Amino acid sequence: MLLRIATRRHFTTNIRASFDQPWLRTKNNTLQQRPPGLLGYPELSHPEELIRLSEQTLRRAGLIVSRIVHSFTPHHNTNPKLNHHPQQAFLDSITAFDRLSDVLCRVIDLAESIRNLHPHQEWVFAANQAHQLLSRYMNTLNTHKELYDALDFTLARVSKDDDPKLVAAKTVAQQFIRDFQRHGIDLSGRERKKLVEISDEIMAVGRMFFAGACSSGGAEEEGSSSSTWTTAEEVRQIGSMIGPEPLAFDGQEGRALIEPNGWPAHALLRYHPSATVRRRIWLSQRQSPDTQVILLESLLKLRYQFARLTGKQNWAEVVLEDKMLGSPANVRRFLDGLAQETRPLVQEESRRLRQLMPPGSKDPIHPWDRDYYSQLLVASRQSARNPAAQMRFSVGNCLETLSSLFSQIYGISFEVEAPQGPEEVWDELVVKLAVIDEAEGRIGTIYCDLFDRPDKSSGAAHYTVRCSRRTDLDQAHLDFQFLGDPHRPVIDQLFPDPLRSEPLQVPVSQIPGKIGTYQRPVVVFSCTFEPPNLIDRQPSLLAWSEVETLFHEMGHAIHSMIGQTEFHNVSGTRCPTDFVELPSILMEHFARSKPVLRQLIRNQAEPHQDAQIGDVEGMVTGFEEFQAGSEAGMMRATETYSQLQLAVLDQLFHSEIVASPAFDSTFEYQRVVREYEPASSSAFSEDAGSDRWHARFGHLYGYGASYYSYLFDRVIAQKIWATLFDPYPTPPRSPPLDNDQLDRRNGERLKHSLLKFGGARDPWISLAEILNIDQLADGGFKAVDVVRKWGLWK
C-alpha cells in the first residue's frame, strides 16, 4: 500500500531507500532561526547544555513539589477545591504529580538513550551526570512525607467514586502510592533510613552482579580463569565453522586459548563430533567465580530484607503487587501448568535427537549434546534446494513492509523525515520516521538507530525519549506561587532560582475529537545489525531471526505511538511488566503471517524484476517449510522448557528460602535443573557440582521475580492471534475471516481494545474485551486459570 505523499519538503515516502541506500540521502537545507539540537531539542546543541538543563529541571521540580504541598494537603488549606470539589481536586493533584514526573523523566529518559547510543564521550559523560543528578532527586521524592500526604488525602476523598473519568487518574495515583510505600513512607524515621540504606546497597550490588554476569569471566577474582582451550586437530575437524579469525596455537602443546562464550567455543559445542570436546566446552561455559556467586546471594538477601521491612513476605510479593498475575502463587500455578503441558513434547524432541546418536548407544542426550544433535536433525530435514534457506531481507524492505502492515491494520504509516540540523541525530545512519495516523495526522516520532558501530550498546532496545501527556491543564505559571526557602538547597548545592528553572520545552498539538493539547511521543528504536556497505553500495541483509527481532522491537515502538493517554505515567509501554511484551510478541506472529511473508519476498526481488505471483507463492510455501524445519521450529518445546526452568528459578530465588542461613544458590539452582531435566543423565549428575551458570543469569537483576513475563505474554499473544488473525483456527471461526487475513476490523479491535490504553486500564479488562471472555475482567486466580488452560501447544 502506497503511503500518502507529504506536502512538506523534508518528508519522503521512500522508506526502503533511506535504510538500504543511505548514500542517496539529501540533507535538509531549510534555513531556520535556531536549528534543532539533539533529538530535535534546540536547547541541546552541546553536551554542557544537557548538564545545565538537568539543573534547571531540578529547580523547576522543586517549585512543582512546593506547589503540590501547598495546594493539596489539608493543613495548608490554600485550595478551596479540597473541601468543596473533591473530584476536581483529585484530578488536579494527579495532573500535578504526573507533570512533576514528566518534567524529570523528559531529561532522565533522554539521558538514558544518549548514554547508551551516542558515539561521543562528551555527550555520554554529560548524560551520565544528568541522569545521576535527577535520579537521586527522584529517589528523595519517594520518601517525601508531605507529597505522600497530599496524594493520600485527595485519593481518599474519591476512593468510592466510580466515575469512569477517574479510572486512569486512579491508576496513576495507585502507582505513586505504591512507590511511596515501597520506599517506607509509613515507617518510622529509623526504619526508613535503614530501608534507604538497603535500597542503595541493592543498586550497588546489583550493578556489580550484572556487570559480572555480562563479562567473560564474571566478577574480578584473583586466580580465576575465564578461558578454555582447543587443539588444531579439533579445529580441523569442524573446518570453516570455527569462523574467519585465526587461532593462536601454542607450539609445545598445540593448544589455543578461547573464550567460553566466543564464537569458536560455540562452534565446537555445536559442530564437533566428539562428546568429550563438547563436554569440556559446555563445562567452561557454566563456570562462575566465587565472587560472582557471593554477589548474587548478597543481592537476593538484601532484597529479602527490603521486602520484610516493607511488610511483605519476600521480594516476589513486592514485585508482583502491581503485575497481572499479582502473587507468587499465581505465577507458580501458571508455570506449573505450562511445564506439565510442555514436558511430553520435550521428551518427544529428545527422542528424535537420540535417533541420531551412534547405533547401540545407550547414553541419554546430555546438555552438551543438544546443540550438536539439534543441528544434525535440522540438516537431515532441510532441503538444500529450498531457496528459502539462503533468503535474506534488507532492513529497508522490513521497514517498508511494517509501514504497509500498520497502514492496513491500524491506519498508521511511516514517512521519512530529514533531520532539521546536523546535531539532531548522533550518527549518519540514523533514520527519523514521522508516524502518521490517517485520522489524526502526525502522532509521534521514531528514530531508527538500527546498525552496529564501535562502543554502541549491544542487542536490541526501545528507548522512550518522551511520552504522550495532556498539557493544557498544567497552568505552569502557578509554579511560582510558592517559591520556598531560597537558602535551602533543592539537592546538593543547587538552590531554588525561579529565573533558572526552565524545564525542557516540548511541542504540543491538538488531537481530533479530544479536548485540550497533548505532547506527542518520541522513541528511539535501536538494533545492532550489520551496517550497509557504503563502499560497495550494498544494503544490510537480515537473517530471519534478525527480522523477528526488528518486528519485535517495533511492537514496543508502535505501542508507544498508539497508547497515548492523558498521563505520562501510563502512556504506551509504561504498563505492567507481564503485559508490556504482548504487543511485541504479536508482531512476531504478524512477521510469520502469509501476507507479510508475501510482501517481504516480493519486495526483496530486484526492483527491475517483476516476480510472478506463482513464484512468490512458491517462495512463501518454501519459507514456511524452511521455518518449520529450522531448529527454532523443531526444538521449540525444549527452548520453552529452558525458559520455564529459569522462570521457576527466578521465583525460588525471590522467595523466603533465601532467609535461611544454610541457603546455597548453587544447590538450589542444580535442584531446579534436575527437576526440569526431561531425561535422567548420570554423567550430568557427576558434573552438577561444577555447574554454576546461575550466577551469570543477568536477568535476575533487571527482571527479578518477573522473568515469567515473556512466557505469560506468549500464551496470551497466541490466543489473541488465533482469535483475530489466524485463518485456520481450531475450532473454525464463525464467521470466517474475509479474503484478507489481516482484516482491518480486527486491527482496529486490537488498537482500540488493547493498545490505546497503554497502562491506563487494567490489562485484564482489555483482554476480556478483545477476547469476549468476561471471566478475565476481574483478574485474580480464576483469570490466571483461564490463561493457564490455553497453554502454548493446543
PDB file of N, CA and C in Angstrom, residues 535-593:
ATOM      1  N   ILE A 535      30.919   1.337   0.637  1.00  0.00           N
ATOM      2  CA  ILE A 535      31.898   1.304  -0.460  1.00  0.00           C
ATOM      3  C   ILE A 535      31.337   0.532  -1.650  1.00  0.00           C
ATOM      4  N   ASP A 536      30.842  -0.682  -1.382  1.00  0.00           N
ATOM      5  CA  ASP A 536      30.260  -1.488  -2.459  1.00  0.00           C
ATOM      6  C   ASP A 536      28.809  -1.140  -2.737  1.00  0.00           C
ATOM      7  N   ARG A 537      28.251  -0.273  -1.893  1.00  0.00           N
ATOM      8  CA  ARG A 537      26.855   0.166  -2.038  1.00  0.00           C
ATOM      9  C   ARG A 537      25.885  -1.021  -2.017  1.00  0.00           C
ATOM     10  N   GLN A 538      26.007  -1.804  -0.938  1.00  0.00           N
ATOM     11  CA  GLN A 538      25.137  -2.945  -0.718  1.00  0.00           C
ATOM     12  C   GLN A 538      24.356  -2.734   0.573  1.00  0.00           C
ATOM     13  N   PRO A 539      23.061  -3.058   0.561  1.00  0.00           N
ATOM     14  CA  PRO A 539      22.259  -2.854   1.773  1.00  0.00           C
ATOM     15  C   PRO A 539      22.581  -3.886   2.844  1.00  0.00           C
ATOM     16  N   SER A 540      22.134  -3.613   4.054  1.00  0.00           N
ATOM     17  CA  SER A 540      22.241  -4.573   5.144  1.00  0.00           C
ATOM     18  C   SER A 540      21.154  -5.627   4.972  1.00  0.00           C
ATOM     19  N   LEU A 541      21.563  -6.902   4.987  1.00  0.00           N
ATOM     20  CA  LEU A 541      20.626  -8.007   4.802  1.00  0.00           C
ATOM     21  C   LEU A 541      20.497  -8.794   6.103  1.00  0.00           C
ATOM     22  N   LEU A 542      19.266  -9.103   6.470  1.00  0.00           N
ATOM     23  CA  LEU A 542      18.978  -9.739   7.747  1.00  0.00           C
ATOM     24  C   LEU A 542      18.585 -11.191   7.589  1.00  0.00           C
ATOM     25  N   ALA A 543      19.119 -12.040   8.471  1.00  0.00           N
ATOM     26  CA  ALA A 543      18.617 -13.404   8.608  1.00  0.00           C
ATOM     27  C   ALA A 543      17.246 -13.342   9.265  1.00  0.00           C
ATOM     28  N   TRP A 544      16.505 -14.452   9.194  1.00  0.00           N
ATOM     29  CA  TRP A 544      15.131 -14.416   9.697  1.00  0.00           C
ATOM     30  C   TRP A 544      15.062 -14.077  11.187  1.00  0.00           C
ATOM     31  N   SER A 545      16.004 -14.586  11.976  1.00  0.00           N
ATOM     32  CA  SER A 545      15.971 -14.280  13.413  1.00  0.00           C
ATOM     33  C   SER A 545      16.104 -12.777  13.642  1.00  0.00           C
ATOM     34  N   GLU A 546      16.863 -12.092  12.787  1.00  0.00           N
ATOM     35  CA  GLU A 546      17.013 -10.646  12.908  1.00  0.00           C
ATOM     36  C   GLU A 546      15.748  -9.920  12.459  1.00  0.00           C
ATOM     37  N   VAL A 547      15.072 -10.472  11.459  1.00  0.00           N
ATOM     38  CA  VAL A 547      13.789  -9.900  11.035  1.00  0.00           C
ATOM     39  C   VAL A 547      12.799  -9.967  12.196  1.00  0.00           C
ATOM     40  N   GLU A 548      12.765 -11.100  12.889  1.00  0.00           N
ATOM     41  CA  GLU A 548      11.863 -11.241  14.032  1.00  0.00           C
ATOM     42  C   GLU A 548      12.227 -10.246  15.142  1.00  0.00           C
ATOM     43  N   THR A 549      13.522 -10.044  15.354  1.00  0.00           N
ATOM     44  CA  THR A 549      13.952  -9.053  16.347  1.00  0.00           C
ATOM     45  C   THR A 549      13.458  -7.659  15.977  1.00  0.00           C
ATOM     46  N   LEU A 550      13.592  -7.308  14.707  1.00  0.00           N
ATOM     47  CA  LEU A 550      13.146  -5.993  14.251  1.00  0.00           C
ATOM     48  C   LEU A 550      11.644  -5.823  14.448  1.00  0.00           C
ATOM     49  N   PHE A 551      10.860  -6.821  14.054  1.00  0.00           N
ATOM     50  CA  PHE A 551       9.410  -6.756  14.234  1.00  0.00           C
ATOM     51  C   PHE A 551       9.060  -6.681  15.723  1.00  0.00           C
ATOM     52  N   HIS A 552       9.773  -7.456  16.546  1.00  0.00           N
ATOM     53  CA  HIS A 552       9.503  -7.463  17.988  1.00  0.00           C
ATOM     54  C   HIS A 552       9.704  -6.067  18.583  1.00  0.00           C
ATOM     55  N   GLU A 553      10.851  -5.457  18.301  1.00  0.00           N
ATOM     56  CA  GLU A 553      11.124  -4.140  18.870  1.00  0.00           C
ATOM     57  C   GLU A 553      10.174  -3.076  18.324  1.00  0.00           C
ATOM     58  N   MET A 554       9.770  -3.228  17.066  1.00  0.00           N
ATOM     59  CA  MET A 554       8.797  -2.280  16.519  1.00  0.00           C
ATOM     60  C   MET A 554       7.452  -2.415  17.227  1.00  0.00           C
ATOM     61  N   GLY A 555       7.186  -3.583  17.793  1.00  0.00           N
ATOM     62  CA  GLY A 555       5.971  -3.742  18.588  1.00  0.00           C
ATOM     63  C   GLY A 555       5.949  -2.799  19.773  1.00  0.00           C
ATOM     64  N   HIS A 556       7.101  -2.607  20.427  1.00  0.00           N
ATOM     65  CA  HIS A 556       7.189  -1.644  21.532  1.00  0.00           C
ATOM     66  C   HIS A 556       6.986  -0.221  21.012  1.00  0.00           C
ATOM     67  N   ALA A 557       7.633   0.074  19.878  1.00  0.00           N
ATOM     68  CA  ALA A 557       7.546   1.438  19.341  1.00  0.00           C
ATOM     69  C   ALA A 557       6.122   1.805  18.961  1.00  0.00           C
ATOM     70  N   ILE A 558       5.418   0.889  18.293  1.00  0.00           N
ATOM     71  CA  ILE A 558       4.058   1.212  17.844  1.00  0.00           C
ATOM     72  C   ILE A 558       3.111   1.272  19.037  1.00  0.00           C
ATOM     73  N   HIS A 559       3.402   0.509  20.098  1.00  0.00           N
ATOM     74  CA  HIS A 559       2.610   0.595  21.329  1.00  0.00           C
ATOM     75  C   HIS A 559       2.748   2.000  21.927  1.00  0.00           C
ATOM     76  N   SER A 560       3.970   2.553  21.888  1.00  0.00           N
ATOM     77  CA  SER A 560       4.174   3.922  22.376  1.00  0.00           C
ATOM     78  C   SER A 560       3.400   4.934  21.547  1.00  0.00           C
ATOM     79  N   MET A 561       3.298   4.677  20.240  1.00  0.00           N
ATOM     80  CA  MET A 561       2.594   5.613  19.358  1.00  0.00           C
ATOM     81  C   MET A 561       1.075   5.553  19.560  1.00  0.00           C
ATOM     82  N   ILE A 562       0.548   4.346  19.717  1.00  0.00           N
ATOM     83  CA  ILE A 562      -0.911   4.178  19.820  1.00  0.00           C
ATOM     84  C   ILE A 562      -1.402   4.440  21.242  1.00  0.00           C
ATOM     85  N   GLY A 563      -0.621   4.038  22.237  1.00  0.00           N
ATOM     86  CA  GLY A 563      -1.066   4.133  23.628  1.00  0.00           C
ATOM     87  C   GLY A 563      -0.888   5.522  24.211  1.00  0.00           C
ATOM     88  N   GLN A 564      -1.500   6.518  23.600  1.00  0.00           N
ATOM     89  CA  GLN A 564      -1.354   7.899  24.055  1.00  0.00           C
ATOM     90  C   GLN A 564      -2.468   8.253  25.031  1.00  0.00           C
ATOM     91  N   THR A 565      -2.081   8.590  26.233  1.00  0.00           N
ATOM     92  CA  THR A 565      -3.031   8.848  27.313  1.00  0.00           C
ATOM     93  C   THR A 565      -2.831  10.258  27.853  1.00  0.00           C
ATOM     94  N   GLU A 566      -3.716  10.668  28.748  1.00  0.00           N
ATOM     95  CA  GLU A 566      -3.610  11.998  29.349  1.00  0.00           C
ATOM     96  C   GLU A 566      -2.445  12.087  30.326  1.00  0.00           C
ATOM     97  N   PHE A 567      -1.990  10.929  30.824  1.00  0.00           N
ATOM     98  CA  PHE A 567      -0.951  10.924  31.852  1.00  0.00           C
ATOM     99  C   PHE A 567       0.292  10.196  31.349  1.00  0.00           C
ATOM    100  N   HIS A 568       1.415  10.839  31.538  1.00  0.00           N
ATOM    101  CA  HIS A 568       2.674  10.271  31.059  1.00  0.00           C
ATOM    102  C   HIS A 568       3.014   8.960  31.758  1.00  0.00           C
ATOM    103  N   ASN A 569       2.601   8.807  33.016  1.00  0.00           N
ATOM    104  CA  ASN A 569       2.961   7.624  33.791  1.00  0.00           C
ATOM    105  C   ASN A 569       2.305   6.343  33.316  1.00  0.00           C
ATOM    106  N   VAL A 570       1.275   6.441  32.491  1.00  0.00           N
ATOM    107  CA  VAL A 570       0.603   5.237  31.982  1.00  0.00           C
ATOM    108  C   VAL A 570       0.548   5.262  30.455  1.00  0.00           C
ATOM    109  N   SER A 571       1.468   5.987  29.855  1.00  0.00           N
ATOM    110  CA  SER A 571       1.473   6.120  28.400  1.00  0.00           C
ATOM    111  C   SER A 571       2.267   4.988  27.758  1.00  0.00           C
ATOM    112  N   GLY A 572       1.741   4.442  26.676  1.00  0.00           N
ATOM    113  CA  GLY A 572       2.475   3.476  25.870  1.00  0.00           C
ATOM    114  C   GLY A 572       2.953   2.270  26.644  1.00  0.00           C
ATOM    115  N   THR A 573       4.281   2.082  26.673  1.00  0.00           N
ATOM    116  CA  THR A 573       4.864   0.895  27.305  1.00  0.00           C
ATOM    117  C   THR A 573       4.999   1.033  28.816  1.00  0.00           C
ATOM    118  N   ARG A 574       4.498   2.108  29.403  1.00  0.00           N
ATOM    119  CA  ARG A 574       4.525   2.237  30.860  1.00  0.00           C
ATOM    120  C   ARG A 574       3.315   1.495  31.435  1.00  0.00           C
ATOM    121  N   CYS A 575       3.456   0.189  31.444  1.00  0.00           N
ATOM    122  CA  CYS A 575       2.375  -0.708  31.859  1.00  0.00           C
ATOM    123  C   CYS A 575       3.017  -1.888  32.589  1.00  0.00           C
ATOM    124  N   PRO A 576       2.231  -2.805  33.161  1.00  0.00           N
ATOM    125  CA  PRO A 576       2.823  -3.920  33.911  1.00  0.00           C
ATOM    126  C   PRO A 576       3.823  -4.726  33.083  1.00  0.00           C
ATOM    127  N   THR A 577       4.886  -5.185  33.746  1.00  0.00           N
ATOM    128  CA  THR A 577       5.949  -5.939  33.068  1.00  0.00           C
ATOM    129  C   THR A 577       5.404  -7.187  32.383  1.00  0.00           C
ATOM    130  N   ASP A 578       4.412  -7.827  32.980  1.00  0.00           N
ATOM    131  CA  ASP A 578       3.882  -9.053  32.372  1.00  0.00           C
ATOM    132  C   ASP A 578       2.772  -8.760  31.354  1.00  0.00           C
ATOM    133  N   PHE A 579       2.690  -7.499  30.926  1.00  0.00           N
ATOM    134  CA  PHE A 579       1.815  -7.117  29.823  1.00  0.00           C
ATOM    135  C   PHE A 579       2.593  -6.444  28.700  1.00  0.00           C
ATOM    136  N   VAL A 580       3.736  -5.852  29.039  1.00  0.00           N
ATOM    137  CA  VAL A 580       4.437  -4.979  28.094  1.00  0.00           C
ATOM    138  C   VAL A 580       4.981  -5.723  26.875  1.00  0.00           C
ATOM    139  N   GLU A 581       5.276  -7.030  27.006  1.00  0.00           N
ATOM    140  CA  GLU A 581       5.812  -7.785  25.867  1.00  0.00           C
ATOM    141  C   GLU A 581       4.721  -8.271  24.913  1.00  0.00           C
ATOM    142  N   LEU A 582       3.470  -8.182  25.319  1.00  0.00           N
ATOM    143  CA  LEU A 582       2.386  -8.712  24.495  1.00  0.00           C
ATOM    144  C   LEU A 582       2.336  -8.091  23.102  1.00  0.00           C
ATOM    145  N   PRO A 583       2.343  -6.765  22.956  1.00  0.00           N
ATOM    146  CA  PRO A 583       2.302  -6.188  21.600  1.00  0.00           C
ATOM    147  C   PRO A 583       3.490  -6.616  20.741  1.00  0.00           C
ATOM    148  N   SER A 584       4.657  -6.801  21.358  1.00  0.00           N
ATOM    149  CA  SER A 584       5.847  -7.183  20.604  1.00  0.00           C
ATOM    150  C   SER A 584       5.788  -8.634  20.144  1.00  0.00           C
ATOM    151  N   ILE A 585       5.274  -9.505  20.998  1.00  0.00           N
ATOM    152  CA  ILE A 585       5.153 -10.913  20.596  1.00  0.00           C
ATOM    153  C   ILE A 585       4.088 -11.056  19.514  1.00  0.00           C
ATOM    154  N   LEU A 586       3.048 -10.259  19.585  1.00  0.00           N
ATOM    155  CA  LEU A 586       2.060 -10.253  18.492  1.00  0.00           C
ATOM    156  C   LEU A 586       2.709  -9.863  17.171  1.00  0.00           C
ATOM    157  N   MET A 587       3.676  -8.944  17.214  1.00  0.00           N
ATOM    158  CA  MET A 587       4.365  -8.546  15.989  1.00  0.00           C
ATOM    159  C   MET A 587       5.165  -9.708  15.399  1.00  0.00           C
ATOM    160  N   GLU A 588       5.671 -10.598  16.224  1.00  0.00           N
ATOM    161  CA  GLU A 588       6.351 -11.789  15.716  1.00  0.00           C
ATOM    162  C   GLU A 588       5.363 -12.672  14.961  1.00  0.00           C
ATOM    163  N   HIS A 589       4.138 -12.775  15.439  1.00  0.00           N
ATOM    164  CA  HIS A 589       3.099 -13.521  14.721  1.00  0.00           C
ATOM    165  C   HIS A 589       2.816 -12.870  13.366  1.00  0.00           C
ATOM    166  N   PHE A 590       2.714 -11.545  13.359  1.00  0.00           N
ATOM    167  CA  PHE A 590       2.486 -10.847  12.091  1.00  0.00           C
ATOM    168  C   PHE A 590       3.626 -11.120  11.113  1.00  0.00           C
ATOM    169  N   ALA A 591       4.856 -11.126  11.618  1.00  0.00           N
ATOM    170  CA  ALA A 591       6.014 -11.349  10.738  1.00  0.00           C
ATOM    171  C   ALA A 591       5.916 -12.697  10.033  1.00  0.00           C
ATOM    172  N   ARG A 592       5.369 -13.702  10.714  1.00  0.00           N
ATOM    173  CA  ARG A 592       5.289 -15.049  10.138  1.00  0.00           C
ATOM    174  C   ARG A 592       4.025 -15.286   9.327  1.00  0.00           C
ATOM    175  N   SER A 593       3.132 -14.295   9.263  1.00  0.00           N
ATOM    176  CA  SER A 593       1.871 -14.489   8.537  1.00  0.00           C
ATOM    177  C   SER A 593       2.107 -14.459   7.029  1.00  0.00           C
TER     178      SER A 593
END
